[in-house]
PDB file of C-alpha atoms in Angstrom:
ATOM      1  CA  UNK Z   1       8.037  -0.809  14.046  1.00 43.00           C
ATOM      2  CA  UNK Z   2       5.429  -2.893  12.293  1.00 51.00           C
ATOM      3  CA  UNK Z   3       6.267  -4.517   8.891  1.00 70.00           C
ATOM      4  CA  UNK Z   4       2.727  -5.073   7.818  1.00 85.00           C
ATOM      5  CA  UNK Z   5       1.701  -4.476   4.189  1.00 92.00           C
ATOM      6  CA  UNK Z   6      -0.247  -1.427   3.301  1.00 94.00           C
ATOM      7  CA  UNK Z   7      -3.222  -1.809   0.862  1.00 95.00           C
ATOM      8  CA  UNK Z   8      -4.531   0.997  -1.307  1.00 96.00           C
ATOM      9  CA  UNK Z   9      -8.161   0.127  -1.982  1.00 96.00           C
ATOM     10  CA  UNK Z  10     -11.422   1.761  -3.210  1.00 95.00           C
ATOM     11  CA  UNK Z  11     -13.602   3.407  -0.530  1.00 93.00           C
ATOM     12  CA  UNK Z  12     -17.028   4.938  -0.525  1.00 92.00           C
ATOM     13  CA  UNK Z  13     -15.343   8.373  -0.067  1.00 91.00           C
ATOM     14  CA  UNK Z  14     -12.588   7.829  -2.627  1.00 95.00           C
ATOM     15  CA  UNK Z  15      -9.467   5.708  -1.907  1.00 97.00           C
ATOM     16  CA  UNK Z  16      -8.111   4.444   1.367  1.00 95.00           C
ATOM     17  CA  UNK Z  17      -4.931   3.033   2.798  1.00 94.00           C
ATOM     18  CA  UNK Z  18      -5.421  -0.069   5.078  1.00 93.00           C
ATOM     19  CA  UNK Z  19      -2.881  -1.909   7.004  1.00 91.00           C
ATOM     20  CA  UNK Z  20      -3.056  -5.705   6.383  1.00 90.00           C
ATOM     21  CA  UNK Z  21      -5.329  -7.352   9.051  1.00 88.00           C
ATOM     22  CA  UNK Z  22      -7.165  -4.093   9.973  1.00 88.00           C
ATOM     23  CA  UNK Z  23     -10.770  -3.661   9.185  1.00 86.00           C
ATOM     24  CA  UNK Z  24     -10.711   0.150   9.528  1.00 88.00           C
ATOM     25  CA  UNK Z  25      -9.004   2.505   7.051  1.00 85.00           C
ATOM     26  CA  UNK Z  26      -5.771   4.188   8.157  1.00 78.00           C
ATOM     27  CA  UNK Z  27      -6.288   7.143   5.717  1.00 79.00           C
ATOM     28  CA  UNK Z  28      -8.993   8.160   3.212  1.00 90.00           C
ATOM     29  CA  UNK Z  29      -8.084  10.219   0.152  1.00 96.00           C
ATOM     30  CA  UNK Z  30     -10.056  11.725  -2.759  1.00 95.00           C
ATOM     31  CA  UNK Z  31      -7.940  10.082  -5.422  1.00 96.00           C
ATOM     32  CA  UNK Z  32      -5.998   6.911  -5.875  1.00 96.00           C
ATOM     33  CA  UNK Z  33      -2.827   8.867  -6.654  1.00 96.00           C
ATOM     34  CA  UNK Z  34      -3.116  10.716  -3.195  1.00 97.00           C
ATOM     35  CA  UNK Z  35      -3.627   7.318  -1.399  1.00 96.00           C
ATOM     36  CA  UNK Z  36      -0.655   5.798  -3.252  1.00 96.00           C
ATOM     37  CA  UNK Z  37       1.557   8.749  -2.210  1.00 96.00           C
ATOM     38  CA  UNK Z  38       0.476   8.408   1.439  1.00 95.00           C
ATOM     39  CA  UNK Z  39       0.952   4.696   1.444  1.00 94.00           C
ATOM     40  CA  UNK Z  40       4.422   4.901  -0.221  1.00 95.00           C
ATOM     41  CA  UNK Z  41       5.666   7.352   2.515  1.00 94.00           C
ATOM     42  CA  UNK Z  42       4.468   4.911   5.200  1.00 91.00           C
ATOM     43  CA  UNK Z  43       5.926   1.746   3.655  1.00 93.00           C
ATOM     44  CA  UNK Z  44       9.310   3.435   2.975  1.00 93.00           C
ATOM     45  CA  UNK Z  45       9.546   4.350   6.697  1.00 92.00           C
ATOM     46  CA  UNK Z  46       8.594   0.812   7.651  1.00 90.00           C
ATOM     47  CA  UNK Z  47      10.507  -0.997   4.980  1.00 90.00           C
ATOM     48  CA  UNK Z  48       7.458  -3.013   4.034  1.00 91.00           C
ATOM     49  CA  UNK Z  49       5.203  -3.660   0.970  1.00 93.00           C
ATOM     50  CA  UNK Z  50       2.417  -1.672  -0.663  1.00 95.00           C
ATOM     51  CA  UNK Z  51      -0.314  -3.383  -2.652  1.00 96.00           C
ATOM     52  CA  UNK Z  52      -2.360  -1.290  -5.036  1.00 97.00           C
ATOM     53  CA  UNK Z  53      -5.853  -2.542  -5.822  1.00 97.00           C
ATOM     54  CA  UNK Z  54      -7.861  -1.492  -8.904  1.00 96.00           C
ATOM     55  CA  UNK Z  55     -11.500  -0.317  -8.768  1.00 95.00           C
ATOM     56  CA  UNK Z  56     -12.652  -3.957  -8.994  1.00 94.00           C
ATOM     57  CA  UNK Z  57     -10.665  -4.740  -5.771  1.00 92.00           C
ATOM     58  CA  UNK Z  58      -8.060  -6.963  -7.461  1.00 96.00           C
ATOM     59  CA  UNK Z  59      -4.423  -6.302  -6.873  1.00 96.00           C
ATOM     60  CA  UNK Z  60      -2.896  -4.583  -9.869  1.00 96.00           C
ATOM     61  CA  UNK Z  61       0.484  -3.662  -8.548  1.00 96.00           C
ATOM     62  CA  UNK Z  62       2.761  -4.375  -5.569  1.00 93.00           C
ATOM     63  CA  UNK Z  63       5.928  -2.534  -4.563  1.00 92.00           C
ATOM     64  CA  UNK Z  64       8.346  -3.533  -1.780  1.00 88.00           C
ATOM     65  CA  UNK Z  65      10.603  -0.973   0.022  1.00 87.00           C
ATOM     66  CA  UNK Z  66      13.512  -1.704   2.237  1.00 80.00           C
ATOM     67  CA  UNK Z  67      16.133  -4.434   2.208  1.00 74.00           C
ATOM     68  CA  UNK Z  68      15.513  -6.898  -0.637  1.00 69.00           C
ATOM     69  CA  UNK Z  69      15.766 -10.402   0.693  1.00 68.00           C
ATOM     70  CA  UNK Z  70      16.286 -11.710  -2.876  1.00 73.00           C
ATOM     71  CA  UNK Z  71      18.500  -9.095  -4.651  1.00 74.00           C
ATOM     72  CA  UNK Z  72      19.286  -9.698  -8.322  1.00 77.00           C
ATOM     73  CA  UNK Z  73      22.496 -11.563  -9.097  1.00 84.00           C
ATOM     74  CA  UNK Z  74      24.988 -10.242 -11.542  1.00 73.00           C
TER      75      UNK Z  74
END
């Protein structure tokens, strides 16, 4: 299974989920919330990372799912 990051980015038809390195959208959704939900389900299965972009295209949030390579100490 691929461990590529999923990006939630603005799209002319709403919001889309794109896998890192792909030029085409994996999914297109009407709202950012719907796109985030779809991306989260995908990255949880893959154990990878989700990057959420704002309307300006800049990353505003990132979430990693799966085994943490740097767990907190304590």
